[in-house]
PDB file of C-alpha atoms in Angstrom:
ATOM      1  CA  UNK L   1      13.398   3.916  15.180  1.00 77.00           C
ATOM      2  CA  UNK L   2      15.730   3.232  12.298  1.00 77.00           C
ATOM      3  CA  UNK L   3      17.619   6.623  11.701  1.00 85.00           C
ATOM      4  CA  UNK L   4      17.181   6.748   7.859  1.00 87.00           C
ATOM      5  CA  UNK L   5      13.597   5.867   8.338  1.00 90.00           C
ATOM      6  CA  UNK L   6      12.929   8.595  10.959  1.00 89.00           C
ATOM      7  CA  UNK L   7      14.550  11.147   8.593  1.00 91.00           C
ATOM      8  CA  UNK L   8      12.245  10.108   5.715  1.00 91.00           C
ATOM      9  CA  UNK L   9       9.131  10.291   8.193  1.00 91.00           C
ATOM     10  CA  UNK L  10      10.178  13.719   9.394  1.00 90.00           C
ATOM     11  CA  UNK L  11      10.582  14.872   5.775  1.00 88.00           C
ATOM     12  CA  UNK L  12       7.011  13.795   4.961  1.00 89.00           C
ATOM     13  CA  UNK L  13       5.857  15.501   8.252  1.00 87.00           C
ATOM     14  CA  UNK L  14       6.915  18.624   6.693  1.00 85.00           C
ATOM     15  CA  UNK L  15       4.079  18.352   4.176  1.00 85.00           C
ATOM     16  CA  UNK L  16       1.594  16.118   6.027  1.00 84.00           C
ATOM     17  CA  UNK L  17       0.328  17.198   9.459  1.00 83.00           C
ATOM     18  CA  UNK L  18      -0.861  14.488  11.949  1.00 81.00           C
ATOM     19  CA  UNK L  19      -0.769  11.513   9.772  1.00 85.00           C
ATOM     20  CA  UNK L  20       2.463   9.839  10.924  1.00 88.00           C
ATOM     21  CA  UNK L  21       0.849   6.556  11.330  1.00 91.00           C
ATOM     22  CA  UNK L  22      -0.364   6.602   7.739  1.00 91.00           C
ATOM     23  CA  UNK L  23       3.054   7.610   6.555  1.00 92.00           C
ATOM     24  CA  UNK L  24       4.650   4.888   8.445  1.00 94.00           C
ATOM     25  CA  UNK L  25       2.358   2.127   7.053  1.00 95.00           C
ATOM     26  CA  UNK L  26       3.018   3.567   3.516  1.00 94.00           C
ATOM     27  CA  UNK L  27       6.709   3.227   4.195  1.00 94.00           C
ATOM     28  CA  UNK L  28       6.245  -0.327   5.639  1.00 95.00           C
ATOM     29  CA  UNK L  29       4.560  -1.301   2.310  1.00 95.00           C
ATOM     30  CA  UNK L  30       7.289   0.507   0.126  1.00 94.00           C
ATOM     31  CA  UNK L  31      10.095  -1.383   2.146  1.00 93.00           C
ATOM     32  CA  UNK L  32       8.383  -4.776   2.079  1.00 94.00           C
ATOM     33  CA  UNK L  33       7.808  -4.576  -1.739  1.00 92.00           C
ATOM     34  CA  UNK L  34       3.954  -4.084  -1.513  1.00 93.00           C
ATOM     35  CA  UNK L  35       1.422  -1.818  -2.483  1.00 95.00           C
ATOM     36  CA  UNK L  36      -1.310   0.257  -0.425  1.00 95.00           C
ATOM     37  CA  UNK L  37      -4.928   0.898  -1.329  1.00 94.00           C
ATOM     38  CA  UNK L  38      -6.086   4.155   0.496  1.00 91.00           C
ATOM     39  CA  UNK L  39      -9.752   4.562   0.777  1.00 87.00           C
ATOM     40  CA  UNK L  40     -10.800   7.985   1.623  1.00 81.00           C
ATOM     41  CA  UNK L  41     -12.706  11.197   0.545  1.00 78.00           C
ATOM     42  CA  UNK L  42     -10.983  13.969  -1.606  1.00 78.00           C
ATOM     43  CA  UNK L  43      -8.962  16.613  -0.187  1.00 78.00           C
ATOM     44  CA  UNK L  44      -7.295  14.978   2.721  1.00 77.00           C
ATOM     45  CA  UNK L  45      -3.631  15.010   1.346  1.00 80.00           C
ATOM     46  CA  UNK L  46      -3.380  11.709  -0.373  1.00 83.00           C
ATOM     47  CA  UNK L  47      -1.326  13.085  -3.380  1.00 85.00           C
ATOM     48  CA  UNK L  48       0.789  15.210  -1.395  1.00 86.00           C
ATOM     49  CA  UNK L  49       1.771  12.593   0.921  1.00 88.00           C
ATOM     50  CA  UNK L  50       2.859  10.190  -1.978  1.00 90.00           C
ATOM     51  CA  UNK L  51       4.817  13.089  -3.615  1.00 89.00           C
ATOM     52  CA  UNK L  52       6.650  13.635  -0.439  1.00 90.00           C
ATOM     53  CA  UNK L  53       7.520  10.090  -0.140  1.00 92.00           C
ATOM     54  CA  UNK L  54       8.792  10.100  -3.708  1.00 92.00           C
ATOM     55  CA  UNK L  55      10.980  13.037  -3.121  1.00 91.00           C
ATOM     56  CA  UNK L  56      12.326  11.854   0.061  1.00 92.00           C
ATOM     57  CA  UNK L  57      13.704   8.631  -1.620  1.00 92.00           C
ATOM     58  CA  UNK L  58      14.546  10.572  -4.661  1.00 91.00           C
ATOM     59  CA  UNK L  59      12.233   8.401  -6.909  1.00 92.00           C
ATOM     60  CA  UNK L  60      10.390   9.160 -10.023  1.00 91.00           C
ATOM     61  CA  UNK L  61       6.661  10.068  -9.431  1.00 92.00           C
ATOM     62  CA  UNK L  62       3.794   9.486 -11.736  1.00 92.00           C
ATOM     63  CA  UNK L  63       0.056  10.280 -11.264  1.00 92.00           C
ATOM     64  CA  UNK L  64      -2.638   8.467 -12.926  1.00 92.00           C
ATOM     65  CA  UNK L  65      -6.111  10.104 -12.864  1.00 91.00           C
ATOM     66  CA  UNK L  66      -8.466   6.976 -13.595  1.00 91.00           C
ATOM     67  CA  UNK L  67     -11.636   7.915 -15.571  1.00 89.00           C
ATOM     68  CA  UNK L  68     -14.262   5.540 -17.257  1.00 89.00           C
ATOM     69  CA  UNK L  69     -12.643   6.207 -20.779  1.00 90.00           C
ATOM     70  CA  UNK L  70      -9.092   5.488 -19.918  1.00 91.00           C
ATOM     71  CA  UNK L  71      -7.745   2.603 -21.894  1.00 90.00           C
ATOM     72  CA  UNK L  72      -5.013   0.091 -20.739  1.00 89.00           C
ATOM     73  CA  UNK L  73      -2.462   1.541 -23.186  1.00 88.00           C
ATOM     74  CA  UNK L  74      -3.066   4.817 -21.436  1.00 90.00           C
ATOM     75  CA  UNK L  75      -1.567   3.240 -18.347  1.00 90.00           C
ATOM     76  CA  UNK L  76       1.174   0.866 -19.617  1.00 89.00           C
ATOM     77  CA  UNK L  77       2.117   2.561 -22.846  1.00 86.00           C
ATOM     78  CA  UNK L  78       1.819   1.819 -26.451  1.00 84.00           C
ATOM     79  CA  UNK L  79       3.886   0.633 -29.547  1.00 81.00           C
ATOM     80  CA  UNK L  80       3.833   3.383 -32.244  1.00 84.00           C
ATOM     81  CA  UNK L  81       5.131   2.826 -35.782  1.00 80.00           C
ATOM     82  CA  UNK L  82       7.993   4.913 -36.917  1.00 82.00           C
ATOM     83  CA  UNK L  83       7.775   5.124 -40.883  1.00 84.00           C
ATOM     84  CA  UNK L  84      11.458   6.637 -40.715  1.00 79.00           C
ATOM     85  CA  UNK L  85      12.826   3.541 -39.274  1.00 79.00           C
ATOM     86  CA  UNK L  86       9.994   1.194 -40.545  1.00 76.00           C
ATOM     87  CA  UNK L  87       9.574  -0.414 -36.989  1.00 80.00           C
ATOM     88  CA  UNK L  88       7.489  -0.016 -34.004  1.00 80.00           C
ATOM     89  CA  UNK L  89       8.741   1.913 -31.169  1.00 81.00           C
ATOM     90  CA  UNK L  90       7.434   1.483 -27.636  1.00 81.00           C
ATOM     91  CA  UNK L  91       6.273   4.735 -25.780  1.00 86.00           C
ATOM     92  CA  UNK L  92       6.302   3.996 -22.081  1.00 87.00           C
ATOM     93  CA  UNK L  93       3.013   4.990 -20.041  1.00 87.00           C
ATOM     94  CA  UNK L  94       2.909   6.517 -16.578  1.00 89.00           C
ATOM     95  CA  UNK L  95       3.253   3.074 -15.055  1.00 90.00           C
ATOM     96  CA  UNK L  96       6.989   2.965 -15.853  1.00 88.00           C
ATOM     97  CA  UNK L  97       7.894   4.846 -12.967  1.00 88.00           C
ATOM     98  CA  UNK L  98       9.063   4.196  -9.267  1.00 92.00           C
ATOM     99  CA  UNK L  99       6.216   5.440  -7.254  1.00 94.00           C
ATOM    100  CA  UNK L 100       2.736   5.636  -8.840  1.00 93.00           C
ATOM    101  CA  UNK L 101      -0.368   7.303  -7.417  1.00 93.00           C
ATOM    102  CA  UNK L 102      -3.396   5.668  -9.051  1.00 92.00           C
ATOM    103  CA  UNK L 103      -6.084   8.018  -8.283  1.00 91.00           C
ATOM    104  CA  UNK L 104      -9.745   6.875  -8.073  1.00 90.00           C
ATOM    105  CA  UNK L 105      -8.820   3.387  -9.430  1.00 90.00           C
ATOM    106  CA  UNK L 106     -12.629   2.338  -9.102  1.00 89.00           C
ATOM    107  CA  UNK L 107     -13.564   4.901 -11.550  1.00 88.00           C
ATOM    108  CA  UNK L 108     -12.112   3.069 -14.501  1.00 89.00           C
ATOM    109  CA  UNK L 109     -13.141  -0.099 -16.192  1.00 89.00           C
ATOM    110  CA  UNK L 110     -11.976  -3.738 -15.214  1.00 88.00           C
ATOM    111  CA  UNK L 111      -9.973  -3.994 -18.215  1.00 87.00           C
ATOM    112  CA  UNK L 112      -7.835  -0.900 -17.311  1.00 89.00           C
ATOM    113  CA  UNK L 113      -7.773  -1.874 -13.613  1.00 89.00           C
ATOM    114  CA  UNK L 114      -6.246  -5.364 -14.699  1.00 85.00           C
ATOM    115  CA  UNK L 115      -3.513  -3.600 -16.609  1.00 85.00           C
ATOM    116  CA  UNK L 116      -2.407  -1.889 -13.272  1.00 87.00           C
ATOM    117  CA  UNK L 117      -2.791  -4.860 -11.234  1.00 83.00           C
ATOM    118  CA  UNK L 118      -0.763  -6.954 -13.615  1.00 82.00           C
ATOM    119  CA  UNK L 119       2.121  -4.551 -13.286  1.00 86.00           C
ATOM    120  CA  UNK L 120       1.743  -4.582  -9.483  1.00 87.00           C
ATOM    121  CA  UNK L 121       1.733  -8.571  -9.306  1.00 84.00           C
ATOM    122  CA  UNK L 122       4.397  -9.388 -12.072  1.00 84.00           C
ATOM    123  CA  UNK L 123       6.540  -6.278 -12.006  1.00 85.00           C
ATOM    124  CA  UNK L 124       6.131  -6.266 -15.622  1.00 86.00           C
ATOM    125  CA  UNK L 125       3.630  -5.579 -18.491  1.00 84.00           C
ATOM    126  CA  UNK L 126       3.098  -7.165 -21.668  1.00 80.00           C
ATOM    127  CA  UNK L 127       2.383  -5.103 -24.714  1.00 80.00           C
ATOM    128  CA  UNK L 128       1.838  -6.450 -28.371  1.00 76.00           C
ATOM    129  CA  UNK L 129       3.565  -9.756 -27.053  1.00 77.00           C
ATOM    130  CA  UNK L 130       6.542  -8.015 -25.764  1.00 80.00           C
ATOM    131  CA  UNK L 131       7.165  -8.085 -21.903  1.00 83.00           C
ATOM    132  CA  UNK L 132       8.657  -4.766 -20.377  1.00 83.00           C
ATOM    133  CA  UNK L 133       9.973  -5.028 -16.914  1.00 87.00           C
ATOM    134  CA  UNK L 134       9.106  -2.165 -14.421  1.00 89.00           C
ATOM    135  CA  UNK L 135      11.552  -0.102 -12.735  1.00 86.00           C
ATOM    136  CA  UNK L 136      12.752  -1.142  -9.206  1.00 88.00           C
ATOM    137  CA  UNK L 137      11.511  -0.116  -6.631  1.00 91.00           C
ATOM    138  CA  UNK L 138       7.932  -0.079  -7.893  1.00 93.00           C
ATOM    139  CA  UNK L 139       5.363   1.146  -5.430  1.00 94.00           C
ATOM    140  CA  UNK L 140       1.615   1.740  -6.165  1.00 94.00           C
ATOM    141  CA  UNK L 141      -0.790   3.827  -4.009  1.00 93.00           C
ATOM    142  CA  UNK L 142      -4.142   3.487  -5.277  1.00 92.00           C
ATOM    143  CA  UNK L 143      -7.238   5.566  -4.039  1.00 90.00           C
ATOM    144  CA  UNK L 144     -10.727   5.167  -4.018  1.00 87.00           C
ATOM    145  CA  UNK L 145     -13.700   7.220  -2.794  1.00 79.00           C
ATOM    146  CA  UNK L 146     -15.919   5.417  -0.291  1.00 74.00           C
ATOM    147  CA  UNK L 147     -18.712   7.778  -0.679  1.00 74.00           C
ATOM    148  CA  UNK L 148     -19.584   8.132  -4.345  1.00 68.00           C
ATOM    149  CA  UNK L 149     -20.358   4.703  -5.967  1.00 66.00           C
ATOM    150  CA  UNK L 150     -22.410   5.816  -9.128  1.00 67.00           C
ATOM    151  CA  UNK L 151     -20.464   5.058 -12.247  1.00 67.00           C
ATOM    152  CA  UNK L 152     -17.916   3.202 -10.506  1.00 79.00           C
ATOM    153  CA  UNK L 153     -16.380  -0.289 -10.850  1.00 84.00           C
ATOM    154  CA  UNK L 154     -15.299  -1.711  -7.282  1.00 83.00           C
ATOM    155  CA  UNK L 155     -12.383  -3.863  -7.358  1.00 83.00           C
ATOM    156  CA  UNK L 156     -13.207  -7.537  -6.833  1.00 77.00           C
ATOM    157  CA  UNK L 157     -11.759  -9.327  -4.026  1.00 77.00           C
ATOM    158  CA  UNK L 158      -9.356 -11.236  -5.951  1.00 73.00           C
ATOM    159  CA  UNK L 159      -7.832  -7.944  -7.168  1.00 79.00           C
ATOM    160  CA  UNK L 160      -8.081  -6.206  -3.790  1.00 87.00           C
ATOM    161  CA  UNK L 161      -5.898  -9.199  -2.585  1.00 87.00           C
ATOM    162  CA  UNK L 162      -2.864  -7.727  -4.681  1.00 88.00           C
ATOM    163  CA  UNK L 163      -2.891  -4.731  -2.244  1.00 94.00           C
ATOM    164  CA  UNK L 164      -0.357  -5.450   0.802  1.00 95.00           C
ATOM    165  CA  UNK L 165      -2.302  -2.776   2.976  1.00 95.00           C
ATOM    166  CA  UNK L 166      -5.684  -1.075   2.921  1.00 94.00           C
ATOM    167  CA  UNK L 167      -6.059   1.910   5.145  1.00 91.00           C
ATOM    168  CA  UNK L 168      -7.794   5.393   5.574  1.00 88.00           C
ATOM    169  CA  UNK L 169      -6.235   8.822   6.461  1.00 85.00           C
ATOM    170  CA  UNK L 170      -9.386  10.402   7.946  1.00 82.00           C
ATOM    171  CA  UNK L 171      -9.957  14.260   8.712  1.00 85.00           C
ATOM    172  CA  UNK L 172      -7.348  16.208  10.655  1.00 84.00           C
ATOM    173  CA  UNK L 173      -8.301  17.560  14.114  1.00 87.00           C
ATOM    174  CA  UNK L 174      -9.047  21.233  14.730  1.00 90.00           C
ATOM    175  CA  UNK L 175      -5.276  22.202  15.532  1.00 89.00           C
ATOM    176  CA  UNK L 176      -3.932  20.131  12.570  1.00 85.00           C
ATOM    177  CA  UNK L 177      -6.461  21.788  10.335  1.00 86.00           C
ATOM    178  CA  UNK L 178      -5.443  25.392  11.472  1.00 89.00           C
ATOM    179  CA  UNK L 179      -1.876  24.491  10.733  1.00 86.00           C
ATOM    180  CA  UNK L 180      -2.704  23.514   7.284  1.00 83.00           C
ATOM    181  CA  UNK L 181      -4.299  26.816   6.741  1.00 85.00           C
ATOM    182  CA  UNK L 182      -1.194  28.531   7.963  1.00 85.00           C
ATOM    183  CA  UNK L 183       1.029  26.495   5.520  1.00 80.00           C
ATOM    184  CA  UNK L 184      -1.272  27.218   2.855  1.00 78.00           C
ATOM    185  CA  UNK L 185      -0.508  31.029   3.161  1.00 79.00           C
ATOM    186  CA  UNK L 186       3.170  30.237   2.195  1.00 77.00           C
ATOM    187  CA  UNK L 187       5.101  28.609  -0.488  1.00 71.00           C
ATOM    188  CA  UNK L 188       4.084  24.916  -0.341  1.00 73.00           C
ATOM    189  CA  UNK L 189       6.697  23.027   1.644  1.00 76.00           C
ATOM    190  CA  UNK L 190       6.820  20.066  -0.898  1.00 80.00           C
ATOM    191  CA  UNK L 191       8.785  22.361  -3.186  1.00 79.00           C
ATOM    192  CA  UNK L 192      11.622  22.482  -0.675  1.00 80.00           C
ATOM    193  CA  UNK L 193      11.915  18.886   0.159  1.00 85.00           C
ATOM    194  CA  UNK L 194      15.124  17.216  -0.213  1.00 88.00           C
ATOM    195  CA  UNK L 195      15.851  13.556  -0.747  1.00 91.00           C
ATOM    196  CA  UNK L 196      16.930  11.724   2.387  1.00 91.00           C
ATOM    197  CA  UNK L 197      18.102   8.416   0.526  1.00 92.00           C
ATOM    198  CA  UNK L 198      18.731   7.471  -3.178  1.00 92.00           C
ATOM    199  CA  UNK L 199      17.233   4.622  -5.123  1.00 92.00           C
ATOM    200  CA  UNK L 200      20.209   2.325  -4.610  1.00 93.00           C
ATOM    201  CA  UNK L 201      19.940   3.000  -0.713  1.00 92.00           C
ATOM    202  CA  UNK L 202      16.223   2.426  -0.920  1.00 93.00           C
ATOM    203  CA  UNK L 203      16.796  -1.051  -2.786  1.00 93.00           C
ATOM    204  CA  UNK L 204      19.527  -1.897   0.114  1.00 93.00           C
ATOM    205  CA  UNK L 205      16.857  -1.407   2.559  1.00 93.00           C
ATOM    206  CA  UNK L 206      14.392  -3.688   0.792  1.00 93.00           C
ATOM    207  CA  UNK L 207      16.838  -6.256   0.983  1.00 94.00           C
ATOM    208  CA  UNK L 208      17.571  -5.845   4.663  1.00 93.00           C
ATOM    209  CA  UNK L 209      13.792  -6.256   5.316  1.00 94.00           C
ATOM    210  CA  UNK L 210      14.038  -9.889   4.086  1.00 93.00           C
ATOM    211  CA  UNK L 211      16.596 -10.660   6.855  1.00 94.00           C
ATOM    212  CA  UNK L 212      14.435  -9.700   9.598  1.00 95.00           C
ATOM    213  CA  UNK L 213      13.900 -12.609  11.704  1.00 95.00           C
ATOM    214  CA  UNK L 214      10.458 -14.448  12.102  1.00 95.00           C
ATOM    215  CA  UNK L 215      10.416 -17.056  14.664  1.00 93.00           C
ATOM    216  CA  UNK L 216       8.400 -20.316  13.968  1.00 93.00           C
ATOM    217  CA  UNK L 217       6.094 -19.390  17.032  1.00 94.00           C
ATOM    218  CA  UNK L 218       5.238 -15.983  15.315  1.00 95.00           C
ATOM    219  CA  UNK L 219       4.672 -17.821  11.931  1.00 96.00           C
ATOM    220  CA  UNK L 220       2.163 -20.183  13.714  1.00 95.00           C
ATOM    221  CA  UNK L 221       0.553 -17.077  15.299  1.00 96.00           C
ATOM    222  CA  UNK L 222       0.176 -15.531  11.747  1.00 97.00           C
ATOM    223  CA  UNK L 223      -1.333 -18.811  10.442  1.00 96.00           C
ATOM    224  CA  UNK L 224      -3.674 -19.357  13.302  1.00 96.00           C
ATOM    225  CA  UNK L 225      -5.009 -15.685  12.843  1.00 96.00           C
ATOM    226  CA  UNK L 226      -5.578 -16.202   9.195  1.00 96.00           C
ATOM    227  CA  UNK L 227      -7.192 -19.739   9.606  1.00 95.00           C
ATOM    228  CA  UNK L 228      -9.389 -18.389  12.127  1.00 95.00           C
ATOM    229  CA  UNK L 229     -10.857 -15.951   9.524  1.00 94.00           C
ATOM    230  CA  UNK L 230     -12.006 -18.773   7.301  1.00 92.00           C
ATOM    231  CA  UNK L 231     -14.053 -20.382  10.137  1.00 90.00           C
ATOM    232  CA  UNK L 232     -15.486 -17.159  11.517  1.00 90.00           C
ATOM    233  CA  UNK L 233     -19.289 -17.149  11.688  1.00 88.00           C
ATOM    234  CA  UNK L 234     -19.752 -13.681   9.964  1.00 90.00           C
ATOM    235  CA  UNK L 235     -17.292 -14.380   7.254  1.00 91.00           C
ATOM    236  CA  UNK L 236     -18.376 -15.974   3.910  1.00 91.00           C
ATOM    237  CA  UNK L 237     -14.739 -16.278   2.635  1.00 89.00           C
ATOM    238  CA  UNK L 238     -11.675 -15.953   4.690  1.00 90.00           C
ATOM    239  CA  UNK L 239      -8.136 -14.778   3.917  1.00 92.00           C
ATOM    240  CA  UNK L 240      -5.964 -17.008   1.618  1.00 91.00           C
ATOM    241  CA  UNK L 241      -2.230 -18.121   2.179  1.00 93.00           C
ATOM    242  CA  UNK L 242      -1.448 -14.958   0.461  1.00 93.00           C
ATOM    243  CA  UNK L 243      -2.895 -13.007   3.317  1.00 94.00           C
ATOM    244  CA  UNK L 244      -0.512 -15.134   5.644  1.00 96.00           C
ATOM    245  CA  UNK L 245       2.615 -14.068   3.414  1.00 96.00           C
ATOM    246  CA  UNK L 246       1.587 -10.362   3.260  1.00 96.00           C
ATOM    247  CA  UNK L 247       1.116 -10.149   7.021  1.00 97.00           C
ATOM    248  CA  UNK L 248       4.511 -11.638   7.663  1.00 97.00           C
ATOM    249  CA  UNK L 249       6.079  -9.322   5.120  1.00 96.00           C
ATOM    250  CA  UNK L 250       4.440  -6.237   6.612  1.00 97.00           C
ATOM    251  CA  UNK L 251       5.394  -7.145  10.073  1.00 97.00           C
ATOM    252  CA  UNK L 252       9.181  -7.674   8.985  1.00 97.00           C
ATOM    253  CA  UNK L 253       8.943  -4.133   7.342  1.00 95.00           C
ATOM    254  CA  UNK L 254       7.274  -2.632  10.659  1.00 96.00           C
ATOM    255  CA  UNK L 255       9.972  -4.316  12.871  1.00 95.00           C
ATOM    256  CA  UNK L 256      12.752  -2.894  10.772  1.00 94.00           C
ATOM    257  CA  UNK L 257      10.944   0.644  10.830  1.00 93.00           C
ATOM    258  CA  UNK L 258      11.639   0.348  14.692  1.00 92.00           C
ATOM    259  CA  UNK L 259      15.106  -0.825  14.239  1.00 92.00           C
ATOM    260  CA  UNK L 260      14.344  -4.265  15.258  1.00 93.00           C
ATOM    261  CA  UNK L 261      15.784  -7.347  13.376  1.00 92.00           C
ATOM    262  CA  UNK L 262      12.796  -9.616  14.716  1.00 94.00           C
ATOM    263  CA  UNK L 263       9.203  -9.619  14.715  1.00 95.00           C
ATOM    264  CA  UNK L 264       6.997  -9.305  17.869  1.00 95.00           C
ATOM    265  CA  UNK L 265       3.361 -10.517  18.409  1.00 95.00           C
ATOM    266  CA  UNK L 266       2.467  -6.873  18.998  1.00 95.00           C
ATOM    267  CA  UNK L 267       3.543  -6.258  15.299  1.00 96.00           C
ATOM    268  CA  UNK L 268       1.048  -8.834  14.086  1.00 97.00           C
ATOM    269  CA  UNK L 269      -1.763  -7.557  16.131  1.00 96.00           C
ATOM    270  CA  UNK L 270      -1.372  -3.890  15.165  1.00 96.00           C
ATOM    271  CA  UNK L 271      -0.983  -4.771  11.205  1.00 97.00           C
ATOM    272  CA  UNK L 272      -3.636  -7.431  10.990  1.00 96.00           C
ATOM    273  CA  UNK L 273      -6.441  -5.292  10.224  1.00 96.00           C
ATOM    274  CA  UNK L 274      -4.743  -3.233   7.620  1.00 96.00           C
ATOM    275  CA  UNK L 275      -3.609  -6.463   5.952  1.00 97.00           C
ATOM    276  CA  UNK L 276      -6.390  -8.816   6.366  1.00 96.00           C
ATOM    277  CA  UNK L 277      -9.497  -6.670   6.306  1.00 94.00           C
ATOM    278  CA  UNK L 278      -9.686  -6.347   2.740  1.00 93.00           C
ATOM    279  CA  UNK L 279      -8.958 -10.041   2.122  1.00 93.00           C
ATOM    280  CA  UNK L 280     -12.204 -11.365   3.724  1.00 93.00           C
ATOM    281  CA  UNK L 281     -15.812 -11.442   2.433  1.00 91.00           C
ATOM    282  CA  UNK L 282     -18.538 -10.751   4.967  1.00 90.00           C
ATOM    283  CA  UNK L 283     -21.789 -12.586   5.002  1.00 90.00           C
ATOM    284  CA  UNK L 284     -24.905 -10.470   4.146  1.00 89.00           C
ATOM    285  CA  UNK L 285     -26.217 -10.714   7.598  1.00 90.00           C
ATOM    286  CA  UNK L 286     -23.108  -9.310   9.076  1.00 87.00           C
ATOM    287  CA  UNK L 287     -23.127  -6.362   6.435  1.00 85.00           C
ATOM    288  CA  UNK L 288     -26.788  -5.837   7.457  1.00 88.00           C
ATOM    289  CA  UNK L 289     -25.820  -5.625  11.077  1.00 87.00           C
ATOM    290  CA  UNK L 290     -23.248  -2.882  10.287  1.00 86.00           C
ATOM    291  CA  UNK L 291     -20.259  -5.122  11.317  1.00 89.00           C
ATOM    292  CA  UNK L 292     -17.022  -3.906   9.380  1.00 91.00           C
ATOM    293  CA  UNK L 293     -14.350  -6.378   8.083  1.00 92.00           C
ATOM    294  CA  UNK L 294     -11.780  -4.455  10.400  1.00 93.00           C
ATOM    295  CA  UNK L 295     -13.934  -5.176  13.370  1.00 93.00           C
ATOM    296  CA  UNK L 296     -14.083  -8.883  12.595  1.00 94.00           C
ATOM    297  CA  UNK L 297     -10.209  -9.134  12.264  1.00 95.00           C
ATOM    298  CA  UNK L 298      -9.902  -7.366  15.500  1.00 94.00           C
ATOM    299  CA  UNK L 299     -12.053  -9.814  17.199  1.00 93.00           C
ATOM    300  CA  UNK L 300     -10.238 -12.755  15.602  1.00 95.00           C
ATOM    301  CA  UNK L 301      -6.977 -11.483  16.927  1.00 95.00           C
ATOM    302  CA  UNK L 302      -8.346 -10.997  20.414  1.00 94.00           C
ATOM    303  CA  UNK L 303      -9.195 -14.732  20.539  1.00 93.00           C
ATOM    304  CA  UNK L 304      -6.234 -16.220  19.117  1.00 94.00           C
ATOM    305  CA  UNK L 305      -3.622 -16.938  21.874  1.00 93.00           C
ATOM    306  CA  UNK L 306      -0.623 -14.853  21.910  1.00 92.00           C
ATOM    307  CA  UNK L 307       2.686 -16.870  21.723  1.00 88.00           C
ATOM    308  CA  UNK L 308       4.625 -16.220  24.953  1.00 79.00           C
ATOM    309  CA  UNK L 309       7.504 -18.933  24.241  1.00 65.00           C
ATOM    310  CA  UNK L 310      10.909 -17.357  24.417  1.00 57.00           C
ATOM    311  CA  UNK L 311      13.462 -18.211  21.857  1.00 49.00           C
ATOM    312  CA  UNK L 312      17.069 -18.136  21.433  1.00 47.00           C
ATOM    313  CA  UNK L 313      18.617 -16.894  18.205  1.00 51.00           C
TER     314      UNK L 313
END
């Protein structure tokens, strides 16, 4: 594994117990310039993980608690008239940070959701006709509770498509939960975390990600998988070309994570459910039978021939 990446993950593991895979995928999204949707129940450590990630890269952290009465200006900021200077002054909202935790995004109105998603897609927000660029790097981890749906506004598929990865954390096992209790008796380790890298170093890593080599056979493999989702009998709407791009970028980030400058078919196979499952719409019959989108993607990957051609760089 890349030494710097390994140090960041070790730093996060001081706070998070037994969730290295989730930390790795979050870091992949950050390095690839994408965003993460984390669907899980409350109390499993989502906030703590994002805070640890922000501290590890010396980034500004903002947490937005989404509620039904939250307005778009509460997220992006607002222009306020200053009678002394006789002009409007922009007061930035919590979106003007490096790493943003959008907690329970499905509890706010679609109008407020769209304000966040505009920033995610365009890396800027427009307020009173003036465009304000967001800081770089800019990373959003949004959460939603998969259990409670009363009074919520589920994200439509077109907006889910803005997230590079969708994943779940799950409960810790017995030993991990006992370790959580032990650590809870002491000073929270999050307070003692020290940065591993600064923002300039992180931006440099993000640029290096783009240099990771993707052979044409791997690109064809990605396209074959994505196109197969459009023809699957249980799928009403398959993944778009944006899904192909997302899978390639995620694979580049994952390869860099493991200190490789090239992408392997194994990277694609591992990442496909996290990248594509939230980008497809299942038919009602499939939902009735209890088939999940993740299962569909895994079946698709199993049926697409794996490229075995050797290439010379």
